[in-house]
Coordinates of N, CA and C and ligand atoms in Angstrom, one line a residue:
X1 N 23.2 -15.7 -17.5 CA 22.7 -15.3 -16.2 C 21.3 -14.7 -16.3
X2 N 20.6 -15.1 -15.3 CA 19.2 -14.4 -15.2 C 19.1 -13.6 -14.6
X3 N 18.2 -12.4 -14.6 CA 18.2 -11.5 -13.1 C 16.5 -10.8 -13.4
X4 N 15.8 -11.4 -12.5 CA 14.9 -10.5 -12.1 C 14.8 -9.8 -11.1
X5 N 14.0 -8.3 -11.3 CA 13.5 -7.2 -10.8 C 14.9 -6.5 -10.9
X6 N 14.5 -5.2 -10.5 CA 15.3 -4.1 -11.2 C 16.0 -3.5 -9.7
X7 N 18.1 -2.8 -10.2 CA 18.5 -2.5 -8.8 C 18.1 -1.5 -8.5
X8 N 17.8 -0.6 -9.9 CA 17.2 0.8 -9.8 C 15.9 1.5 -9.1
X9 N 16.1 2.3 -7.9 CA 15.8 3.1 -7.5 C 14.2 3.1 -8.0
X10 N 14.1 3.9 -9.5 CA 13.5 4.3 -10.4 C 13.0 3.2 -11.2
X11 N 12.8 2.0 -11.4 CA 12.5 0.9 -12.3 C 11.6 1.7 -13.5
X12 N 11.9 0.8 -14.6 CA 11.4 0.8 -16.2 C 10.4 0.0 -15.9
X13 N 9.1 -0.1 -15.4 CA 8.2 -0.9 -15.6 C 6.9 -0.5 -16.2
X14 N 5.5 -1.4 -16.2 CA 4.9 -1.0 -17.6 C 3.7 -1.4 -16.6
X15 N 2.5 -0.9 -16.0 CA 1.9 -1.4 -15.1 C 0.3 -1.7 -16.2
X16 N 0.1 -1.9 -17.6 CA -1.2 -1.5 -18.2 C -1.7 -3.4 -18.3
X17 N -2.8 -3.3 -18.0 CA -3.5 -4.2 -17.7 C -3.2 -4.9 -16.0
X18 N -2.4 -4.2 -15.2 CA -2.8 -5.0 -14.3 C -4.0 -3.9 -13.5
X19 N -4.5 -4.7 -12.3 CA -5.4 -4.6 -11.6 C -5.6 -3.9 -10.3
X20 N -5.2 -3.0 -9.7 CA -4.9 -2.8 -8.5 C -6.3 -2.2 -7.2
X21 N -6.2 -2.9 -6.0 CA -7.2 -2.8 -5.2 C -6.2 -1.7 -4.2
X22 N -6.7 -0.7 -3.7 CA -6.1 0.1 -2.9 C -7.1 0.2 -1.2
X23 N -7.1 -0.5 -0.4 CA -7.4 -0.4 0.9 C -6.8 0.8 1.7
X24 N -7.5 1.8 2.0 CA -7.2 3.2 2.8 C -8.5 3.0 4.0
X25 N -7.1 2.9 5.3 CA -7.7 3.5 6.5 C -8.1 5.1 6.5
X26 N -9.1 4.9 7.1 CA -10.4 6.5 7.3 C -9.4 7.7 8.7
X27 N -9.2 6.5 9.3 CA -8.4 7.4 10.8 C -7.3 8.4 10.2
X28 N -7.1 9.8 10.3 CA -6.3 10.2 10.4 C -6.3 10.7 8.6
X29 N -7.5 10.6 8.0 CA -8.1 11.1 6.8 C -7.8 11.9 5.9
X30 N -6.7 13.1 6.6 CA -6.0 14.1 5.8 C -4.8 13.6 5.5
X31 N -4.2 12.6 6.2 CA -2.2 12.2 5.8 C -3.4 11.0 4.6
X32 N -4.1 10.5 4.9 CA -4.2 8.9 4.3 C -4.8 9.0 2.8
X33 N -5.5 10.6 3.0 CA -6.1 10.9 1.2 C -5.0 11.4 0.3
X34 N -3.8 12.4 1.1 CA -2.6 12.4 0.6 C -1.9 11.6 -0.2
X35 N -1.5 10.3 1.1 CA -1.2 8.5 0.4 C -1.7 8.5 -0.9
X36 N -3.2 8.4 -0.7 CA -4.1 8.0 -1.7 C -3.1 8.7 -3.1
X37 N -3.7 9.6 -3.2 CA -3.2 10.8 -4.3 C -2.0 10.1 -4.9
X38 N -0.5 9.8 -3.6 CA 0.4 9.4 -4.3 C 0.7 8.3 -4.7
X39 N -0.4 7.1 -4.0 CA -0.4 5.9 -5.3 C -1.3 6.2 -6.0
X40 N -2.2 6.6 -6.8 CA -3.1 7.3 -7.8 C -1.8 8.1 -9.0
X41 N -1.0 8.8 -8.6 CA 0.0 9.3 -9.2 C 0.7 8.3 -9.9
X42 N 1.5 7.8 -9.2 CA 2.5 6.7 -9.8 C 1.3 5.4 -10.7
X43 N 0.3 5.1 -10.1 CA -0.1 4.1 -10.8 C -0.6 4.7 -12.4
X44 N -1.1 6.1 -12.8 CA -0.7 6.9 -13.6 C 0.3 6.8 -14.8
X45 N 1.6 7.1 -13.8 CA 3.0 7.1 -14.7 C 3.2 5.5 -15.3
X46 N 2.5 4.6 -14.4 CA 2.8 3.7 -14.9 C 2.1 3.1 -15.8
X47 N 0.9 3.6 -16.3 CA 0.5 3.4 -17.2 C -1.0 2.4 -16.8
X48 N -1.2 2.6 -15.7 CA -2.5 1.5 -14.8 C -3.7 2.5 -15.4
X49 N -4.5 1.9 -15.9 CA -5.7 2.5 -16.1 C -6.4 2.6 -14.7
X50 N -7.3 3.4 -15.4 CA -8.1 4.2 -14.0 C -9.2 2.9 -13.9
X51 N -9.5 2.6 -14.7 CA -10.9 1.4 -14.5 C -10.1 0.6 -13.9
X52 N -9.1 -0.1 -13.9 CA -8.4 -1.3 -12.7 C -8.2 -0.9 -12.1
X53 N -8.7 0.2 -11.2 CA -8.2 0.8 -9.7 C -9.4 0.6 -9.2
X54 N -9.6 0.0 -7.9 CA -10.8 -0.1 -7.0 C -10.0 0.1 -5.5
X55 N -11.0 1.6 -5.1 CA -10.5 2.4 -4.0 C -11.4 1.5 -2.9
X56 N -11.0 0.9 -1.2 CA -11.8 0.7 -0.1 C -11.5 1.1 0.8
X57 N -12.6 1.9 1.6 CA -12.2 2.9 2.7 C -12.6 2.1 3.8
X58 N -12.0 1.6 4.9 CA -12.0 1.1 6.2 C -11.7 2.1 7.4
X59 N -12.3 1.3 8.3 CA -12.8 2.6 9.7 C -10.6 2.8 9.8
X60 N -10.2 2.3 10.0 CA -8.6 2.0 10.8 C -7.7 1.5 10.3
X61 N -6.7 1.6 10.6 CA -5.4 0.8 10.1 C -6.1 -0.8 10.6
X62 N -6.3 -0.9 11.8 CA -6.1 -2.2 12.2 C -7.5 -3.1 11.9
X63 N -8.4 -2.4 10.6 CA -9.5 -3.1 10.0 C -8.8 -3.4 8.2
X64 N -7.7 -2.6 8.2 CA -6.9 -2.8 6.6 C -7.1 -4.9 6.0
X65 N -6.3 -5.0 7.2 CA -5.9 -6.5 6.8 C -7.0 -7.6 6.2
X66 N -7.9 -7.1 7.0 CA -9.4 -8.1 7.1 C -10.2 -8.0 5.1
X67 N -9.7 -6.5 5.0 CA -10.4 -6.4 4.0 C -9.5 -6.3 3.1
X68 N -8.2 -6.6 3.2 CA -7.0 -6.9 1.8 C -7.2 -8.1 1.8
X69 N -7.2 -9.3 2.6 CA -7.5 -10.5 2.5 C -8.5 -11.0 1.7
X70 N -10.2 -10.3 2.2 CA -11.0 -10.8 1.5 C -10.7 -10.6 0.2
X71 N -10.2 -9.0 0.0 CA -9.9 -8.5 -1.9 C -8.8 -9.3 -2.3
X72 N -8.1 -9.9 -1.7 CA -7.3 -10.7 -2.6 C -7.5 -12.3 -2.8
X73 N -8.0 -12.5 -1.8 CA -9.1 -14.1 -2.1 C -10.2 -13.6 -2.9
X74 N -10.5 -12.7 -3.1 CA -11.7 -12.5 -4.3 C -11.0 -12.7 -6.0
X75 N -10.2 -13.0 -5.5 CA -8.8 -12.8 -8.0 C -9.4 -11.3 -8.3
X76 N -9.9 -10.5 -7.8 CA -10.3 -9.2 -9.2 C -9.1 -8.0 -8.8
X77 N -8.5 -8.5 -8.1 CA -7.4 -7.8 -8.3 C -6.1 -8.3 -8.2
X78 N -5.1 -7.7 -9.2 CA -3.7 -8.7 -9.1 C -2.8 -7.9 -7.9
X79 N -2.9 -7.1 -7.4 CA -1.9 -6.7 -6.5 C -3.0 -5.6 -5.7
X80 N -2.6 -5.5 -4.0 CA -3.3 -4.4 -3.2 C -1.6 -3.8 -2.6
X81 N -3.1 -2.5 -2.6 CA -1.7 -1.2 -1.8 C -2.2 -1.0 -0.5
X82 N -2.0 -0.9 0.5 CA -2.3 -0.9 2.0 C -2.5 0.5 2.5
X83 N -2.9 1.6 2.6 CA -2.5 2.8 3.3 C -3.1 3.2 4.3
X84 N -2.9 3.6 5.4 CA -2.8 4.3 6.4 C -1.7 5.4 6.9
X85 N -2.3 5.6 8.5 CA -1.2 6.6 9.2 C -2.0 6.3 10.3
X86 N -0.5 5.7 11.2 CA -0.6 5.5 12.4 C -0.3 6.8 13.8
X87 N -0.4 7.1 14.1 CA 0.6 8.0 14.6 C 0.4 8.5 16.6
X88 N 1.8 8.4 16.8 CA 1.8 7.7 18.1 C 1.0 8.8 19.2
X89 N 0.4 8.2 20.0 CA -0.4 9.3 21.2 C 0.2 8.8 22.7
X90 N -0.6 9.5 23.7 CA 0.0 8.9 24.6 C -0.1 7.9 25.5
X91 N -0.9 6.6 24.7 CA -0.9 5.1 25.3 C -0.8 4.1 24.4
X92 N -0.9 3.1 24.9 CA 0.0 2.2 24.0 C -1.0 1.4 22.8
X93 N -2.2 2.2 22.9 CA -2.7 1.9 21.4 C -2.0 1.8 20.2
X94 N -1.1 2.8 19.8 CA -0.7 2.9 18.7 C 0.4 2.1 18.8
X95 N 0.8 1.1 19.5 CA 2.2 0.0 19.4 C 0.8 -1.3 18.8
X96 N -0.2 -1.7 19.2 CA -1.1 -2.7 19.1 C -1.7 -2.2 18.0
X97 N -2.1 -1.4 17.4 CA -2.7 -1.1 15.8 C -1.6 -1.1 14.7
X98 N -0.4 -0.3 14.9 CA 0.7 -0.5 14.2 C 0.9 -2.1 13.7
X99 N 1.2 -2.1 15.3 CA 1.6 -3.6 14.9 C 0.6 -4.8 14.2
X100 N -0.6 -5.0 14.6 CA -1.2 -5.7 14.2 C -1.8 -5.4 12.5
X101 N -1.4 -4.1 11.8 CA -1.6 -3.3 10.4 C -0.6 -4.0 10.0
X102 N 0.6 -4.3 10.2 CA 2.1 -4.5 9.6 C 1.8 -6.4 9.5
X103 N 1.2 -7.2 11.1 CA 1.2 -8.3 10.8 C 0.5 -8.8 9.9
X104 N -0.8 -8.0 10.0 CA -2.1 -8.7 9.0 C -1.7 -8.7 7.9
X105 N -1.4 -7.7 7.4 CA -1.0 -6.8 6.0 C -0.1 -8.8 5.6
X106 N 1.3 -8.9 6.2 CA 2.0 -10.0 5.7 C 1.5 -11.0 5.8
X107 N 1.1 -11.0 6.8 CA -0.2 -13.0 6.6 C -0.5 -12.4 6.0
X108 N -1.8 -11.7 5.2 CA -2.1 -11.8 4.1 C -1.7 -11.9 2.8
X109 N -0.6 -11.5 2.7 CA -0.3 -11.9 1.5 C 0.7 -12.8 1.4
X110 N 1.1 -13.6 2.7 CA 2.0 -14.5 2.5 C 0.8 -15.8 2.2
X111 N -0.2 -15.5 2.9 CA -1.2 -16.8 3.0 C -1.9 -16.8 1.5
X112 N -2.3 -15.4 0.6 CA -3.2 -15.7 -0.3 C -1.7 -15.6 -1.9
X113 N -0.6 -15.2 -1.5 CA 0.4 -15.5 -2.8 C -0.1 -14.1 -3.8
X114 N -0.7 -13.0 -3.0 CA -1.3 -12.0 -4.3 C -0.6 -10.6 -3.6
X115 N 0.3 -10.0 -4.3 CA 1.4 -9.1 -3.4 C 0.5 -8.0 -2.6
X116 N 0.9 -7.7 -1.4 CA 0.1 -6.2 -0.7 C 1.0 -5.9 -0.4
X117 N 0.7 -4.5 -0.4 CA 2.2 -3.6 -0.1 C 1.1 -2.9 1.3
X118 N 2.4 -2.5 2.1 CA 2.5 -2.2 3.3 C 2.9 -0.3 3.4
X119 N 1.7 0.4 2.9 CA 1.5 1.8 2.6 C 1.1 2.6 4.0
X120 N 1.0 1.8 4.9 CA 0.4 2.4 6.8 C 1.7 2.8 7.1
X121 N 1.8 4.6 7.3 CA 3.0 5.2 7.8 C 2.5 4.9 9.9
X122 N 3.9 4.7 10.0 CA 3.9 4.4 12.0 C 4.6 5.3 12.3
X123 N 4.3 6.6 12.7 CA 5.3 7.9 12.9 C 4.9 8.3 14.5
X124 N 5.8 8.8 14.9 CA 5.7 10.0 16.3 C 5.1 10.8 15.7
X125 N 4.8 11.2 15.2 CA 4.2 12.8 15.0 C 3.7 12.9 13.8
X126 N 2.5 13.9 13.7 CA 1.7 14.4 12.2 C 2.4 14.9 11.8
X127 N 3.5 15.7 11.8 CA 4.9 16.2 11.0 C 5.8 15.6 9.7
X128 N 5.8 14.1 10.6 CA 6.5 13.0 10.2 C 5.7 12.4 9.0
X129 N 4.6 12.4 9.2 CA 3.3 11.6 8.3 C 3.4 13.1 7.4
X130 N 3.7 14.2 7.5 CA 2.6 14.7 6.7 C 4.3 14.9 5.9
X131 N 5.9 14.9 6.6 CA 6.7 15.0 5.7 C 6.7 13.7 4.1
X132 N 5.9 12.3 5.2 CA 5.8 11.2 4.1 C 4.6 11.1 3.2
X133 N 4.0 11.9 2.9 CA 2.4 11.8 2.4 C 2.8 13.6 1.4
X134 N 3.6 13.3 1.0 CA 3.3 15.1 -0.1 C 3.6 14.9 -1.4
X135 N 3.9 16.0 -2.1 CA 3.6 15.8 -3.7 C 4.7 15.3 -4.5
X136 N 5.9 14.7 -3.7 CA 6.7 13.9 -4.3 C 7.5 12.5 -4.3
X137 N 8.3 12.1 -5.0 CA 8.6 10.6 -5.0 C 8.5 9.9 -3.8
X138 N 8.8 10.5 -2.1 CA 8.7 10.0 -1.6 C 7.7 9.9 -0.6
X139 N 6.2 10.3 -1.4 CA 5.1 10.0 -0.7 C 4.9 8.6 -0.5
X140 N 4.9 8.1 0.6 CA 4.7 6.8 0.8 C 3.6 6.0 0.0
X141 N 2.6 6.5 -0.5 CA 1.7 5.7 -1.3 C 2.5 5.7 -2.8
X142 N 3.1 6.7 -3.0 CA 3.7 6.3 -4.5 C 4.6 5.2 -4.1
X143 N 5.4 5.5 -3.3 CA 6.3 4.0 -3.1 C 5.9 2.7 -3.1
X144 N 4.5 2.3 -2.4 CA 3.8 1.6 -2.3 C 3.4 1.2 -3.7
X145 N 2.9 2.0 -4.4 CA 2.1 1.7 -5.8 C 3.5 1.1 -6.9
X146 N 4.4 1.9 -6.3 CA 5.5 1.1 -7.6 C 5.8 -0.5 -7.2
X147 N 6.1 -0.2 -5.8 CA 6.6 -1.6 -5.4 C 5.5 -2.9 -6.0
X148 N 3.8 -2.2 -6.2 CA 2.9 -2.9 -6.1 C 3.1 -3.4 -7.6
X149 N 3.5 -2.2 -8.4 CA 3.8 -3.3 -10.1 C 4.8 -3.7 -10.1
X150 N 5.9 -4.0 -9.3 CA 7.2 -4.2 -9.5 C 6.7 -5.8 -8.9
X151 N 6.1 -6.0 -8.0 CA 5.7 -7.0 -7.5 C 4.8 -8.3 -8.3
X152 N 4.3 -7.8 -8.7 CA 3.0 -8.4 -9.8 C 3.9 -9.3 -11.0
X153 N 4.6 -7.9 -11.6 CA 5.9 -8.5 -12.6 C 6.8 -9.1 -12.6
X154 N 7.3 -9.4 -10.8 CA 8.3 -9.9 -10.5 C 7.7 -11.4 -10.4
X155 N 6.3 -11.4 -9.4 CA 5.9 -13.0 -9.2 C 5.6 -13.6 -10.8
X156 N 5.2 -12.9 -11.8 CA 5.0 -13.5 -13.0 C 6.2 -14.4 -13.7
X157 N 7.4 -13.7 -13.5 CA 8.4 -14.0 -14.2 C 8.8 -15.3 -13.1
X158 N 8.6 -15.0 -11.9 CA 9.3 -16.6 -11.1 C 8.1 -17.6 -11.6
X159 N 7.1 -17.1 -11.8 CA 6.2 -18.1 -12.0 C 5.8 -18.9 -13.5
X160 N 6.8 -18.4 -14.3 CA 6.6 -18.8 -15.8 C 7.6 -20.1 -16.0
Ligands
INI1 N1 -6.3 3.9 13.4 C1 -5.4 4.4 12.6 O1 -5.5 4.1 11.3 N2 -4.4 5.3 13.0 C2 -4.3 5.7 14.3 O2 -3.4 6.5 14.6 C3 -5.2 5.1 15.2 N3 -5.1 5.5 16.6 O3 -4.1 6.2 17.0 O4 -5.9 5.1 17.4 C4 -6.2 4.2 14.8 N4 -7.1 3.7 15.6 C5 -8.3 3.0 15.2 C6 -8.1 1.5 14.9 O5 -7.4 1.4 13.6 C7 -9.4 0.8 14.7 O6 -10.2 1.4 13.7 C8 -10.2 0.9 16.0 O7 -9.5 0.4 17.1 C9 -11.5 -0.1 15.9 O8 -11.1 -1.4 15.7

């Protein structure tokens, strides 16, 4: 039997020499440098050097996609992490930014085959964002960062 990727929660994986590009929306600046921090952490634990990390800061969630696309049609990086914070007000902007962060984000990486992880929290409230953006496992940018080498590792092995 074969089995790739791991059922575990926690995966054993080894992230050193890969490459990671991190795209962070500017809006909403204090939940999104949080993110930052917690894929910066995890990419750490996993052993990602600091020189293969290239940080890009865009005005918005809904300018993320335009520029994971170009970074992943450029090869200098093997995997992007996506981050933002959306968070809902009272018109229907935030259903049209959400959504269109969540679409681009997957064309993109369904179109260029180079994994992006989907790190843009869509919350009711700065409460919500600020419960997913703190100093532990389930800051949403660490989730993002693991999934991001769990991903890299995973396409290698289908691809061998
Ligand atoms: N961008 C965000 O990243 N989060 C938000 O909550 C948000 N809201 O609420 O408006 C937001 N808007 C800006 C948008 O992403 C674009 O930058 C802007 O519309 C220009 O294209």
């Amino acid at each position: 039997m074969t089995r790739i990727g791991a059922s575990s929660s926690l995966p054993d994986i080894d992230g050193k020499g890969i490459r990671i590009g991190i795209i962070a929306a500017r809006f909403n600046d204090h939940i999104v440098c949080a993110l930052r921090d917690g894929a910066l952490r995890a990419l750490a634990r996993l052993s990602v050097r600091d020189s293969d990390i290239s940080e890009i800061w865009v005005p918005g969630a809904f300018e993320v996609p335009l520029a994971a696309q170009t970074l992943a049609k450029s090869a200098k990086v093997d995997a992007i992490i996506c981050l933002g914070a959306v968070i809902r007000g009272d018109t229907a902007h935030f259903d049209f930014v959400a959504g269109q962060a969540a679409r681009g984000i997957q064309d993109a990486q369904l179109s260029t085959g180079v994994p992006i992880m989907f790190g843009v929290l869509t919350v009711e409230n700065e409460q919500q964002a600020i419960d997913r953006s703190g100093p532990g496992f389930d800051n949403k940018g660490d989730e993002a960062a693991v999934g991001a080498i769990e991903m890299v590792l995973i396409l290698r092995q289908l691809n061998r």
